[in-house]
Amino acid sequence: MERIIIVRYGEIMMKGLNKRFFEDKLVKHIRHALKDLGNIRVYKKESRILIDFEDYNENLIIKRLKKIFGIVLISGAYRFPVDLDKIKEVALNEIKRRIENEGIKTFKVDSKRVDKKFPLKSLEISSEIGAHILRNVQDIKVDVHNPDAVVYVEVRDEAYVFSDKIYGHGGLPVGTGGKALLLLSGGIDSPVAGWLMAKRGLELDAVHFHSYPFTSERAKEKVMDLAKILSIYVGRFRLYSINLLPIQKEINEKCPEDEMTILSRRFMMKLAQRVAKLSGSSALVTGESLGQVASQTIESLHTTNSAVELPVFRPLIATDKVDIINMAKEIETYETSILPYEDCCTVFLPKRPVTKPRLDKILKSEEKLDVEALIEEALGNMEVEDIILD
Ligand code: ATP
Ligand code: MG
């Protein structure tokens, strides 16, 4: 008898997608995430992914699998040649273990007969095993509707028995949906936005704008730390850093004070679009949420959106701040995001920013600037770093 991990990725998600392509990507991501854990075999079998491994690594493997998009369920299971008595014994031991660990009081057996040559039907297998457990354990009952524990039994070319179902994040494997460029600030929202889009199968690169030396080295490191946390889920990606200060100074000098934020946000979008081209990205991702701040009203979004042609994904547009914070905590970017280093947007912050900018008026102000030259200069000084998890 051996331990094995079963990874399930759900069927609905594969509809309309090329199944092979999806599975192969997922296998590749799993192999990559586990590559330092010794002797491990990852392979597809019967619309699931199986992992053979060395026993002592089970918890660590599961912990890593939980961070791979596309995985819906993970179970550590026993596998052995099909034999009803053996199945009964292993199922009984699972229940005993769960009683000892969790004090479960009710259970049910859920069986699946894939090998139709096996003489008992699924329901018959379940009732045989259930009866065996009831005969051998005191103080336990069957509850088919709301059991404390379920023992899953699968009769295939071999028998599989398990009772843990651990949920992954679901979604689609990174890279099955193309590539996008995340506008990554040091705030709470943008890392969550990037995470959500990667969960839908997008590969990511990121661009960050700073105002060095008004913003510090520490602020830059903070963004780098956020990028590292994201890379656990997203894999390797590239961080482009651009100094916005010369542009902000120019706006400050030549344009109305209350338009500072909206004008610099248009520059950010234009610069991001240029970087997207370099990175091979076909969309932009931001952490904007409707109504959260002055630059996130419909009018502001329209004004910044019109600076670019690429699609802009705003996965948080309808999400409340409390819910974004909860997501940030779950993906473990929150603690880094709340570190108090200054953001480039706080430099030259207008006392009363326009909340309902009119596009024609903003375009007029923009005419006072040599937009192309400013963009070229900013790109010329851009720094590029590959984020690789150490
Ligand atoms: P966040 O928490 O993500 O910083 P926010 O609530 O502070 O968002 P804004 O400052 O209006 O909101 O920024 C909206 C979005 O614009 C951010 O989510 C991010 O995608 C992008 N953005 C803002 N500042 C920067 C920056 N310095 N570098 C890169 N992207 C930025
Ligand atoms: Mg911000």
Short mmCIF file of C-alpha atoms and ligand atoms in Angstrom, two decimals:
data_model
loop_
_atom_site.label_atom_id
_atom_site.label_comp_id
_atom_site.label_asym_id
_atom_site.label_seq_id
_atom_site.Cartn_x
_atom_site.Cartn_y
_atom_site.Cartn_z
CA MET A 1 0.00 0.00 0.00
CA GLU A 2 1.30 3.43 -0.86
CA ARG A 3 0.44 7.06 -0.23
CA ILE A 4 -0.45 9.15 -3.22
CA ILE A 5 -1.85 12.65 -3.76
CA ILE A 6 -4.85 13.08 -6.03
CA VAL A 7 -5.35 16.50 -7.63
CA ARG A 8 -8.69 17.33 -9.19
CA TYR A 9 -9.34 20.28 -11.43
CA GLY A 10 -13.06 20.05 -12.11
CA GLU A 11 -14.71 19.54 -15.43
CA ILE A 12 -16.75 22.68 -15.91
CA MET A 13 -13.59 24.69 -16.17
CA MET A 14 -12.42 22.69 -19.10
CA LYS A 15 -15.50 23.29 -21.22
CA GLY A 16 -14.62 25.21 -24.33
CA LEU A 17 -10.95 25.02 -23.51
CA ASN A 18 -8.50 22.69 -25.04
CA LYS A 19 -8.36 20.02 -22.34
CA ARG A 20 -4.89 18.65 -23.15
CA PHE A 21 -3.37 22.13 -23.22
CA PHE A 22 -4.94 22.93 -19.84
CA GLU A 23 -3.83 19.69 -18.20
CA ASP A 24 -0.30 19.86 -19.53
CA LYS A 25 0.14 23.40 -18.22
CA LEU A 26 -1.13 22.33 -14.81
CA VAL A 27 1.19 19.33 -14.68
CA LYS A 28 4.07 21.60 -15.64
CA HIS A 29 3.24 24.11 -12.88
CA ILE A 30 2.93 21.33 -10.29
CA ARG A 31 6.28 19.80 -11.29
CA HIS A 32 7.89 23.20 -11.09
CA ALA A 33 6.44 23.96 -7.64
CA LEU A 34 7.63 20.62 -6.23
CA LYS A 35 10.94 20.28 -8.01
CA ASP A 36 13.10 20.69 -4.90
CA LEU A 37 11.21 18.07 -2.87
CA GLY A 38 13.11 14.97 -3.89
CA ASN A 39 11.73 11.98 -5.67
CA ILE A 40 8.37 13.07 -7.06
CA ARG A 41 6.34 11.88 -10.04
CA VAL A 42 3.50 13.99 -11.39
CA TYR A 43 1.27 12.48 -14.09
CA LYS A 44 -2.20 12.59 -15.61
CA LYS A 45 -4.52 9.66 -15.16
CA GLU A 46 -8.27 9.45 -15.83
CA SER A 47 -8.89 13.21 -15.82
CA ARG A 48 -7.00 13.77 -12.58
CA ILE A 49 -3.40 14.42 -11.75
CA LEU A 50 -1.62 11.95 -9.48
CA ILE A 51 1.51 12.60 -7.48
CA ASP A 52 3.83 9.84 -6.24
CA PHE A 53 6.12 11.17 -3.54
CA GLU A 54 8.20 10.41 -0.50
CA ASP A 55 5.89 10.17 2.50
CA TYR A 56 7.44 12.71 4.81
CA ASN A 57 6.77 15.51 2.32
CA GLU A 58 2.99 15.15 2.16
CA ASN A 59 2.00 18.27 4.14
CA LEU A 60 4.55 20.45 2.42
CA ILE A 61 3.42 19.25 -1.00
CA ILE A 62 -0.22 19.97 -0.18
CA LYS A 63 0.67 23.43 1.12
CA ARG A 64 2.32 24.24 -2.20
CA LEU A 65 -0.46 22.71 -4.30
CA LYS A 66 -2.97 25.02 -2.60
CA LYS A 67 -1.26 27.96 -4.27
CA ILE A 68 -1.43 26.64 -7.81
CA PHE A 69 -4.32 28.04 -9.85
CA GLY A 70 -6.49 25.49 -11.64
CA ILE A 71 -6.52 23.04 -8.75
CA VAL A 72 -9.95 22.54 -7.21
CA LEU A 73 -9.42 19.66 -4.77
CA ILE A 74 -6.46 17.90 -3.21
CA SER A 75 -6.54 14.58 -1.34
CA GLY A 76 -3.85 12.47 0.24
CA ALA A 77 -4.96 8.87 -0.45
CA TYR A 78 -3.97 5.23 -0.05
CA ARG A 79 -3.57 3.21 -3.23
CA PHE A 80 -3.36 -0.57 -3.46
CA PRO A 81 -4.46 -3.53 -5.62
CA VAL A 82 -8.26 -3.93 -5.59
CA ASP A 83 -9.41 -6.17 -2.75
CA LEU A 84 -12.64 -5.63 -0.80
CA ASP A 85 -11.27 -6.79 2.56
CA LYS A 86 -8.29 -4.50 2.23
CA ILE A 87 -10.57 -1.58 1.28
CA LYS A 88 -12.65 -2.25 4.42
CA GLU A 89 -9.57 -2.31 6.61
CA VAL A 90 -8.14 0.92 5.20
CA ALA A 91 -11.51 2.72 5.39
CA LEU A 92 -11.90 1.61 9.01
CA ASN A 93 -8.44 2.95 9.86
CA GLU A 94 -9.30 6.29 8.26
CA ILE A 95 -12.37 6.60 10.49
CA LYS A 96 -10.36 5.61 13.57
CA ARG A 97 -7.77 8.24 12.71
CA ARG A 98 -10.42 10.93 12.29
CA ILE A 99 -12.02 9.96 15.63
CA GLU A 100 -8.67 10.25 17.35
CA ASN A 101 -7.72 13.55 15.69
CA GLU A 102 -11.06 15.32 15.51
CA GLY A 103 -13.52 13.36 17.63
CA ILE A 104 -15.89 12.81 14.70
CA LYS A 105 -19.25 11.27 15.61
CA THR A 106 -20.86 10.63 12.23
CA PHE A 107 -19.65 9.45 8.84
CA LYS A 108 -20.66 8.20 5.47
CA VAL A 109 -18.95 6.19 2.76
CA ASP A 110 -18.97 7.54 -0.78
CA SER A 111 -17.91 4.95 -3.35
CA LYS A 112 -17.26 5.09 -7.02
CA ARG A 113 -16.90 1.99 -9.17
CA VAL A 114 -15.00 2.92 -12.28
CA ASP A 115 -13.96 -0.65 -13.07
CA LYS A 116 -17.30 -2.17 -14.07
CA LYS A 117 -15.86 -5.68 -13.79
CA PHE A 118 -15.78 -5.32 -10.02
CA PRO A 119 -18.73 -7.44 -8.74
CA LEU A 120 -20.31 -4.87 -6.38
CA LYS A 121 -22.03 -1.68 -7.51
CA SER A 122 -21.07 1.66 -5.95
CA LEU A 123 -23.91 1.69 -3.41
CA GLU A 124 -23.21 -1.92 -2.44
CA ILE A 125 -19.54 -1.15 -1.84
CA SER A 126 -20.53 1.77 0.41
CA SER A 127 -22.96 -0.25 2.49
CA GLU A 128 -20.50 -3.16 2.95
CA ILE A 129 -17.80 -0.78 4.15
CA GLY A 130 -20.23 1.23 6.29
CA ALA A 131 -21.40 -1.95 8.00
CA HIS A 132 -17.80 -3.02 8.61
CA ILE A 133 -17.02 0.34 10.28
CA LEU A 134 -20.17 0.21 12.43
CA ARG A 135 -19.29 -3.32 13.58
CA ASN A 136 -15.80 -2.26 14.65
CA VAL A 137 -16.23 1.21 16.14
CA GLN A 138 -18.40 2.15 19.07
CA ASP A 139 -20.23 5.47 19.36
CA ILE A 140 -20.30 6.27 15.67
CA LYS A 141 -23.30 6.73 13.42
CA VAL A 142 -23.98 7.01 9.74
CA ASP A 143 -25.28 10.40 8.60
CA VAL A 144 -25.72 10.58 4.85
CA HIS A 145 -26.76 14.25 4.80
CA ASN A 146 -24.33 16.06 7.05
CA PRO A 147 -21.56 13.70 8.18
CA ASP A 148 -18.50 14.82 10.16
CA ALA A 149 -16.32 12.73 7.86
CA VAL A 150 -16.69 11.09 4.48
CA VAL A 151 -14.60 8.11 3.42
CA TYR A 152 -14.15 8.14 -0.33
CA VAL A 153 -13.53 4.82 -2.05
CA GLU A 154 -12.67 4.51 -5.71
CA VAL A 155 -12.40 1.18 -7.44
CA ARG A 156 -10.39 1.69 -10.59
CA ASP A 157 -7.52 -0.45 -11.93
CA GLU A 158 -6.37 -0.02 -8.36
CA ALA A 159 -8.25 0.92 -5.20
CA TYR A 160 -8.04 4.43 -3.75
CA VAL A 161 -9.22 5.32 -0.24
CA PHE A 162 -9.14 8.80 1.30
CA SER A 163 -11.14 11.03 3.60
CA ASP A 164 -9.61 14.49 3.26
CA LYS A 165 -10.70 16.95 0.62
CA ILE A 166 -8.67 20.10 0.68
CA TYR A 167 -9.83 23.01 -1.46
CA GLY A 168 -7.53 24.82 -3.84
CA HIS A 169 -8.36 28.24 -5.28
CA GLY A 170 -9.74 26.84 -8.53
CA GLY A 171 -9.37 29.15 -11.51
CA LEU A 172 -7.25 28.31 -14.54
CA PRO A 173 -3.52 27.53 -14.78
CA VAL A 174 -1.38 30.63 -15.20
CA GLY A 175 -0.51 31.15 -18.84
CA THR A 176 -3.58 29.51 -20.38
CA GLY A 177 -5.25 32.89 -20.89
CA GLY A 178 -2.46 35.03 -22.30
CA LYS A 179 -0.47 37.75 -20.62
CA ALA A 180 -1.26 41.10 -18.99
CA LEU A 181 0.67 43.93 -17.37
CA LEU A 182 -0.27 44.75 -13.77
CA LEU A 183 0.06 48.34 -12.54
CA LEU A 184 1.53 47.46 -9.16
CA SER A 185 1.57 50.18 -6.51
CA GLY A 186 2.62 49.62 -2.93
CA GLY A 187 -1.03 49.68 -1.85
CA ILE A 188 -3.50 47.01 -0.81
CA ASP A 189 -5.57 46.78 -3.97
CA SER A 190 -3.27 46.21 -6.91
CA PRO A 191 -1.60 42.99 -5.63
CA VAL A 192 -5.08 41.53 -5.08
CA ALA A 193 -6.14 42.61 -8.57
CA GLY A 194 -3.10 40.89 -10.07
CA TRP A 195 -3.76 37.75 -8.06
CA LEU A 196 -7.36 37.61 -9.28
CA MET A 197 -6.39 37.94 -12.94
CA ALA A 198 -3.63 35.35 -12.62
CA LYS A 199 -6.27 33.05 -11.14
CA ARG A 200 -8.17 33.39 -14.41
CA GLY A 201 -5.15 32.04 -16.24
CA LEU A 202 -3.21 35.20 -17.08
CA GLU A 203 0.53 35.34 -17.00
CA LEU A 204 1.70 38.67 -15.53
CA ASP A 205 4.43 41.23 -15.69
CA ALA A 206 4.19 44.36 -13.52
CA VAL A 207 5.04 48.04 -13.78
CA HIS A 208 5.62 50.29 -10.80
CA PHE A 209 5.85 54.09 -10.76
CA HIS A 210 7.91 55.87 -8.13
CA SER A 211 9.07 59.44 -7.55
CA TYR A 212 12.62 58.85 -6.38
CA PRO A 213 14.18 60.64 -4.45
CA PHE A 214 10.85 61.93 -3.07
CA THR A 215 9.91 58.31 -2.54
CA SER A 216 12.53 56.21 -0.76
CA GLU A 217 14.50 53.05 -1.52
CA ARG A 218 12.40 51.37 1.15
CA ALA A 219 9.24 52.11 -0.83
CA LYS A 220 10.81 50.38 -3.81
CA GLU A 221 11.79 47.38 -1.70
CA LYS A 222 8.24 47.13 -0.46
CA VAL A 223 6.97 46.79 -4.02
CA MET A 224 9.65 44.20 -4.67
CA ASP A 225 8.43 42.25 -1.63
CA LEU A 226 4.86 42.37 -2.91
CA ALA A 227 6.09 41.15 -6.28
CA LYS A 228 7.83 38.22 -4.57
CA ILE A 229 4.67 37.20 -2.75
CA LEU A 230 2.73 37.36 -6.02
CA SER A 231 5.36 35.26 -7.75
CA ILE A 232 4.50 32.32 -5.47
CA TYR A 233 1.17 32.13 -7.33
CA VAL A 234 2.07 33.66 -10.67
CA GLY A 235 5.51 32.19 -11.21
CA ARG A 236 8.44 34.13 -12.52
CA PHE A 237 7.62 37.64 -13.73
CA ARG A 238 9.24 40.90 -14.66
CA LEU A 239 8.98 44.14 -12.70
CA TYR A 240 9.49 47.38 -14.65
CA SER A 241 10.15 50.47 -12.51
CA ILE A 242 9.64 53.94 -13.88
CA ASN A 243 10.45 57.29 -12.26
CA LEU A 244 7.44 59.53 -12.70
CA LEU A 245 8.99 62.54 -10.97
CA PRO A 246 10.12 64.49 -14.05
CA ILE A 247 6.59 64.15 -15.45
CA GLN A 248 4.99 65.19 -12.17
CA LYS A 249 7.25 68.24 -11.99
CA GLU A 250 6.28 69.24 -15.49
CA ILE A 251 2.56 68.85 -14.75
CA ASN A 252 3.01 70.79 -11.53
CA GLU A 253 4.59 73.64 -13.41
CA LYS A 254 2.28 73.86 -16.39
CA CYS A 255 -1.16 72.54 -15.46
CA PRO A 256 -3.93 73.42 -12.98
CA GLU A 257 -3.16 72.15 -9.50
CA ASP A 258 -6.39 70.17 -9.08
CA GLU A 259 -5.66 68.14 -12.24
CA MET A 260 -2.35 66.77 -10.98
CA THR A 261 -3.65 63.33 -10.03
CA ILE A 262 -5.73 62.73 -13.11
CA LEU A 263 -3.00 63.93 -15.46
CA SER A 264 -0.34 61.77 -13.86
CA ARG A 265 -2.69 58.81 -13.96
CA ARG A 266 -3.10 59.32 -17.72
CA PHE A 267 0.68 59.26 -18.02
CA MET A 268 0.83 56.08 -15.98
CA MET A 269 -1.63 54.44 -18.34
CA LYS A 270 0.22 55.60 -21.46
CA LEU A 271 3.54 54.44 -20.05
CA ALA A 272 2.00 51.12 -19.01
CA GLN A 273 0.70 50.62 -22.54
CA ARG A 274 4.19 51.14 -23.90
CA VAL A 275 5.66 48.72 -21.36
CA ALA A 276 2.93 46.18 -22.22
CA LYS A 277 4.23 46.13 -25.76
CA LEU A 278 7.76 45.37 -24.53
CA SER A 279 6.51 42.65 -22.20
CA GLY A 280 4.26 40.96 -24.75
CA SER A 281 1.17 41.79 -22.70
CA SER A 282 -2.17 42.36 -24.37
CA ALA A 283 -4.08 43.96 -21.49
CA LEU A 284 -3.52 46.18 -18.44
CA VAL A 285 -4.66 45.31 -14.91
CA THR A 286 -5.37 47.86 -12.16
CA GLY A 287 -6.68 47.69 -8.61
CA GLU A 288 -9.31 50.37 -9.12
CA SER A 289 -12.61 50.10 -7.29
CA LEU A 290 -15.53 52.34 -8.21
CA GLY A 291 -15.91 55.36 -5.94
CA GLN A 292 -13.02 54.46 -3.63
CA VAL A 293 -11.11 57.72 -4.20
CA ALA A 294 -11.33 60.82 -6.43
CA SER A 295 -9.49 59.10 -9.27
CA GLN A 296 -11.98 56.23 -9.28
CA THR A 297 -15.24 57.95 -10.19
CA ILE A 298 -16.84 57.05 -13.54
CA GLU A 299 -15.63 60.37 -14.97
CA SER A 300 -12.06 59.80 -13.77
CA LEU A 301 -12.02 56.23 -15.02
CA HIS A 302 -13.28 57.43 -18.40
CA THR A 303 -10.55 60.07 -18.52
CA THR A 304 -7.72 57.68 -17.64
CA ASN A 305 -9.14 54.87 -19.75
CA SER A 306 -9.17 57.07 -22.86
CA ALA A 307 -5.41 57.44 -22.58
CA VAL A 308 -4.97 53.86 -23.84
CA GLU A 309 -6.29 51.43 -26.41
CA LEU A 310 -5.53 48.15 -24.69
CA PRO A 311 -8.28 46.52 -22.64
CA VAL A 312 -7.98 47.47 -18.95
CA PHE A 313 -9.03 44.79 -16.49
CA ARG A 314 -10.26 46.07 -13.12
CA PRO A 315 -11.25 42.92 -11.26
CA LEU A 316 -11.96 44.87 -8.04
CA ILE A 317 -14.25 47.46 -9.61
CA ALA A 318 -17.28 46.22 -7.65
CA THR A 319 -15.49 45.02 -4.51
CA ASP A 320 -15.77 46.79 -1.13
CA LYS A 321 -12.56 47.77 0.63
CA VAL A 322 -13.21 45.39 3.56
CA ASP A 323 -13.51 42.48 1.18
CA ILE A 324 -10.35 43.52 -0.67
CA ILE A 325 -8.55 43.67 2.68
CA ASN A 326 -9.74 40.17 3.54
CA MET A 327 -8.47 38.85 0.22
CA ALA A 328 -5.14 40.62 0.76
CA LYS A 329 -4.84 38.89 4.13
CA GLU A 330 -5.64 35.53 2.61
CA ILE A 331 -3.02 35.82 -0.12
CA GLU A 332 -0.59 37.28 2.43
CA THR A 333 0.15 40.63 0.77
CA TYR A 334 -1.69 42.69 3.40
CA GLU A 335 1.07 42.99 6.01
CA THR A 336 3.50 44.26 3.39
CA SER A 337 0.96 46.60 1.76
CA ILE A 338 0.24 48.45 4.99
CA LEU A 339 3.89 49.30 5.67
CA PRO A 340 3.92 53.09 5.81
CA TYR A 341 6.19 54.05 2.92
CA GLU A 342 5.20 56.93 0.74
CA ASP A 343 3.60 56.36 -2.66
CA CYS A 344 4.40 58.42 -5.75
CA CYS A 345 0.80 59.63 -5.88
CA THR A 346 1.20 61.47 -2.61
CA VAL A 347 3.91 63.67 -4.09
CA PHE A 348 2.32 66.93 -5.28
CA LEU A 349 -1.03 65.69 -4.02
CA PRO A 350 -3.62 68.39 -4.81
CA LYS A 351 -5.60 69.71 -1.83
CA ARG A 352 -8.86 69.23 -3.72
CA PRO A 353 -8.43 66.93 -6.71
CA VAL A 354 -11.06 67.07 -9.44
CA THR A 355 -13.53 64.28 -8.88
CA LYS A 356 -15.49 64.76 -12.10
CA PRO A 357 -12.89 65.62 -14.71
CA ARG A 358 -14.11 66.51 -18.19
CA LEU A 359 -12.09 64.74 -20.82
CA ASP A 360 -11.96 67.73 -23.21
CA LYS A 361 -10.65 70.00 -20.45
CA ILE A 362 -8.02 67.47 -19.37
CA LEU A 363 -6.90 67.00 -22.99
CA LYS A 364 -6.52 70.78 -23.25
CA SER A 365 -4.24 70.81 -20.20
CA GLU A 366 -2.27 67.90 -21.59
CA GLU A 367 -1.58 69.91 -24.75
CA LYS A 368 0.62 72.17 -22.66
CA LEU A 369 3.02 69.26 -22.18
CA ASP A 370 5.33 67.50 -24.59
CA VAL A 371 3.73 64.15 -23.86
CA GLU A 372 5.77 62.05 -26.28
CA ALA A 373 9.11 63.45 -25.14
CA LEU A 374 8.23 62.96 -21.49
CA ILE A 375 7.22 59.36 -22.17
CA GLU A 376 10.40 58.63 -24.09
CA GLU A 377 12.51 60.11 -21.30
CA ALA A 378 10.73 58.11 -18.62
CA LEU A 379 11.08 54.86 -20.60
CA GLY A 380 14.73 55.62 -21.21
CA ASN A 381 15.38 55.60 -17.47
CA MET A 382 13.26 52.53 -16.76
CA GLU A 383 14.71 49.72 -14.63
CA VAL A 384 13.85 46.07 -15.19
CA GLU A 385 14.10 43.26 -12.69
CA ASP A 386 13.16 39.60 -12.91
CA ILE A 387 11.27 38.39 -9.87
CA ILE A 388 12.42 34.90 -9.01
CA LEU A 389 11.53 33.33 -5.72
CA ASP A 390 14.55 32.41 -3.68
P1 ATP B 1 -3.69 50.50 -4.49
O1 ATP B 1 -4.12 50.06 -3.14
O2 ATP B 1 -3.57 49.39 -5.46
O3 ATP B 1 -2.48 51.39 -4.43
P2 ATP B 1 -5.39 52.73 -4.41
O4 ATP B 1 -6.67 52.48 -3.74
O5 ATP B 1 -4.31 53.42 -3.67
O6 ATP B 1 -4.87 51.38 -5.05
P3 ATP B 1 -5.02 54.58 -6.61
O7 ATP B 1 -3.84 55.18 -5.97
O8 ATP B 1 -6.07 55.47 -7.21
O9 ATP B 1 -5.83 53.59 -5.69
O10 ATP B 1 -4.53 53.63 -7.74
C1 ATP B 1 -5.42 52.90 -8.53
C2 ATP B 1 -4.64 51.87 -9.31
O11 ATP B 1 -3.66 52.49 -10.14
C3 ATP B 1 -3.84 50.95 -8.42
O12 ATP B 1 -4.61 49.87 -7.95
C4 ATP B 1 -2.73 50.51 -9.34
O13 ATP B 1 -3.18 49.48 -10.21
C5 ATP B 1 -2.48 51.76 -10.14
N1 ATP B 1 -1.41 52.55 -9.48
C6 ATP B 1 -1.53 53.56 -8.60
N2 ATP B 1 -0.33 54.01 -8.19
C7 ATP B 1 0.59 53.25 -8.82
C8 ATP B 1 2.03 53.20 -8.82
N3 ATP B 1 2.73 54.02 -8.06
N4 ATP B 1 2.63 52.28 -9.59
C9 ATP B 1 1.92 51.43 -10.35
N5 ATP B 1 0.58 51.43 -10.39
C10 ATP B 1 -0.09 52.32 -9.65
MG MG B 2 -2.30 53.53 -4.19
#
